[in-house]
């Protein structure tokens, strides 16, 4: 067991990263989209997860920045997430199913949207308003 004492910055990142992912899990568990009506219902079930999942994974990677310094630049995290999600979408085109079963170019746009939303929240909002968010 690792007995290292967590820094205040790391504790904040853990709380925020876990909190964001719990909210995303709750949105899926409580099937928020079932309360919507067309065209919102169709849009939600087609693309909401494709936006929310990269957003959540970005903040899971933020938790690990202290152990893996390579993850500290935002563009590394964004590249890993967007690359993995896009790769899985390309596999769907070739009927190799990993994260889904239907190839859709709009899914790739949704992955980019979710990833960039996470970058904006990380770099412009959390960096400005959460004092201990940065490791520098």
Short mmCIF file of C-alpha atoms in Angstrom, two decimals:
data_model
loop_
_atom_site.label_atom_id
_atom_site.label_comp_id
_atom_site.label_asym_id
_atom_site.label_seq_id
_atom_site.Cartn_x
_atom_site.Cartn_y
_atom_site.Cartn_z
CA UNK A 1 0.00 0.00 0.00
CA UNK A 2 1.26 3.46 -0.88
CA UNK A 3 1.66 5.52 2.28
CA UNK A 4 2.44 8.76 0.45
CA UNK A 5 0.47 11.70 1.82
CA UNK A 6 -1.64 13.31 -0.87
CA UNK A 7 -1.10 16.98 -1.56
CA UNK A 8 -4.02 19.39 -1.29
CA UNK A 9 -3.93 19.82 -5.07
CA UNK A 10 -4.16 16.06 -5.62
CA UNK A 11 -7.05 15.72 -3.16
CA UNK A 12 -8.93 18.46 -5.00
CA UNK A 13 -8.31 16.74 -8.33
CA UNK A 14 -9.53 13.42 -6.95
CA UNK A 15 -12.69 14.98 -5.53
CA UNK A 16 -13.49 16.86 -8.74
CA UNK A 17 -12.60 13.98 -11.07
CA UNK A 18 -14.64 11.45 -9.11
CA UNK A 19 -17.49 13.95 -8.69
CA UNK A 20 -17.71 14.66 -12.41
CA UNK A 21 -17.72 10.96 -13.23
CA UNK A 22 -20.36 10.21 -10.59
CA UNK A 23 -22.59 12.88 -12.14
CA UNK A 24 -22.09 11.34 -15.58
CA UNK A 25 -22.89 7.89 -14.16
CA UNK A 26 -26.04 9.25 -12.49
CA UNK A 27 -27.18 10.85 -15.75
CA UNK A 28 -26.85 7.45 -17.43
CA UNK A 29 -28.33 5.47 -14.51
CA UNK A 30 -31.40 7.67 -14.15
CA UNK A 31 -31.90 7.74 -17.94
CA UNK A 32 -32.33 11.50 -18.14
CA UNK A 33 -32.89 11.24 -21.88
CA UNK A 34 -36.13 9.32 -21.38
CA UNK A 35 -37.73 12.57 -20.20
CA UNK A 36 -36.99 14.31 -23.49
CA UNK A 37 -39.18 14.45 -26.58
CA UNK A 38 -38.16 14.43 -30.23
CA UNK A 39 -35.92 15.83 -31.62
CA UNK A 40 -34.07 16.15 -28.28
CA UNK A 41 -34.69 12.49 -27.41
CA UNK A 42 -32.99 11.32 -30.62
CA UNK A 43 -30.09 13.75 -30.24
CA UNK A 44 -29.56 12.74 -26.62
CA UNK A 45 -29.49 9.01 -27.29
CA UNK A 46 -27.35 9.46 -30.39
CA UNK A 47 -24.64 11.76 -29.04
CA UNK A 48 -24.86 12.59 -25.32
CA UNK A 49 -22.63 9.72 -24.20
CA UNK A 50 -20.19 10.54 -26.99
CA UNK A 51 -19.80 13.99 -25.44
CA UNK A 52 -19.98 13.06 -21.74
CA UNK A 53 -17.59 10.10 -21.72
CA UNK A 54 -14.53 11.92 -23.15
CA UNK A 55 -15.33 14.80 -20.79
CA UNK A 56 -15.28 12.45 -17.78
CA UNK A 57 -12.19 10.54 -18.87
CA UNK A 58 -10.27 13.81 -19.25
CA UNK A 59 -10.77 14.51 -15.54
CA UNK A 60 -9.82 10.94 -14.62
CA UNK A 61 -6.52 11.61 -16.37
CA UNK A 62 -6.22 14.89 -14.42
CA UNK A 63 -6.23 12.83 -11.22
CA UNK A 64 -3.14 10.94 -12.40
CA UNK A 65 -1.05 13.95 -13.37
CA UNK A 66 0.97 13.85 -10.16
CA UNK A 67 2.15 10.28 -10.81
CA UNK A 68 2.50 10.59 -14.59
CA UNK A 69 4.00 13.96 -15.46
CA UNK A 70 3.55 13.26 -19.17
CA UNK A 71 -0.20 13.81 -18.60
CA UNK A 72 0.20 17.37 -17.30
CA UNK A 73 -0.09 19.22 -20.64
CA UNK A 74 -3.76 19.51 -21.61
CA UNK A 75 -3.03 18.56 -25.21
CA UNK A 76 -1.56 15.19 -24.17
CA UNK A 77 -4.73 14.28 -22.25
CA UNK A 78 -6.93 15.57 -25.07
CA UNK A 79 -4.91 13.68 -27.68
CA UNK A 80 -5.07 10.40 -25.77
CA UNK A 81 -8.82 10.65 -25.28
CA UNK A 82 -9.73 11.87 -28.76
CA UNK A 83 -7.33 9.40 -30.36
CA UNK A 84 -8.67 6.39 -28.45
CA UNK A 85 -12.31 7.29 -29.05
CA UNK A 86 -11.75 8.02 -32.75
CA UNK A 87 -9.79 4.78 -33.14
CA UNK A 88 -12.69 2.83 -31.64
CA UNK A 89 -15.08 4.56 -34.07
CA UNK A 90 -12.85 3.67 -37.03
CA UNK A 91 -12.83 0.05 -35.83
CA UNK A 92 -16.64 0.11 -35.97
CA UNK A 93 -16.40 1.02 -39.65
CA UNK A 94 -14.47 -2.22 -40.16
CA UNK A 95 -17.03 -4.13 -38.05
CA UNK A 96 -14.65 -4.53 -35.12
CA UNK A 97 -16.76 -3.53 -32.14
CA UNK A 98 -15.14 -2.12 -29.01
CA UNK A 99 -17.09 0.87 -27.61
CA UNK A 100 -20.08 0.63 -29.94
CA UNK A 101 -21.53 -1.05 -33.00
CA UNK A 102 -22.59 1.73 -35.39
CA UNK A 103 -20.07 3.82 -37.29
CA UNK A 104 -21.07 7.49 -37.47
CA UNK A 105 -18.81 10.40 -38.40
CA UNK A 106 -20.90 12.63 -36.14
CA UNK A 107 -19.71 10.50 -33.20
CA UNK A 108 -16.18 11.72 -33.92
CA UNK A 109 -17.43 15.31 -33.86
CA UNK A 110 -19.12 14.56 -30.52
CA UNK A 111 -15.85 13.11 -29.14
CA UNK A 112 -14.07 16.30 -30.19
CA UNK A 113 -16.80 18.40 -28.57
CA UNK A 114 -16.61 16.51 -25.26
CA UNK A 115 -12.82 16.61 -25.23
CA UNK A 116 -12.65 20.33 -25.98
CA UNK A 117 -15.34 21.10 -23.40
CA UNK A 118 -13.17 19.34 -20.80
CA UNK A 119 -10.12 21.34 -21.90
CA UNK A 120 -12.06 24.60 -21.58
CA UNK A 121 -13.32 23.67 -18.10
CA UNK A 122 -9.82 22.57 -17.04
CA UNK A 123 -7.79 25.45 -18.48
CA UNK A 124 -10.20 28.39 -18.29
CA UNK A 125 -12.54 27.66 -15.40
CA UNK A 126 -10.82 25.37 -12.88
CA UNK A 127 -7.40 26.97 -13.41
CA UNK A 128 -8.88 30.41 -12.70
CA UNK A 129 -11.31 29.67 -9.87
CA UNK A 130 -9.77 26.70 -8.00
CA UNK A 131 -6.60 27.92 -6.32
CA UNK A 132 -4.93 24.52 -5.86
CA UNK A 133 -5.92 23.11 -9.25
CA UNK A 134 -2.46 23.51 -10.82
CA UNK A 135 0.69 21.62 -9.88
CA UNK A 136 3.09 24.34 -11.03
#
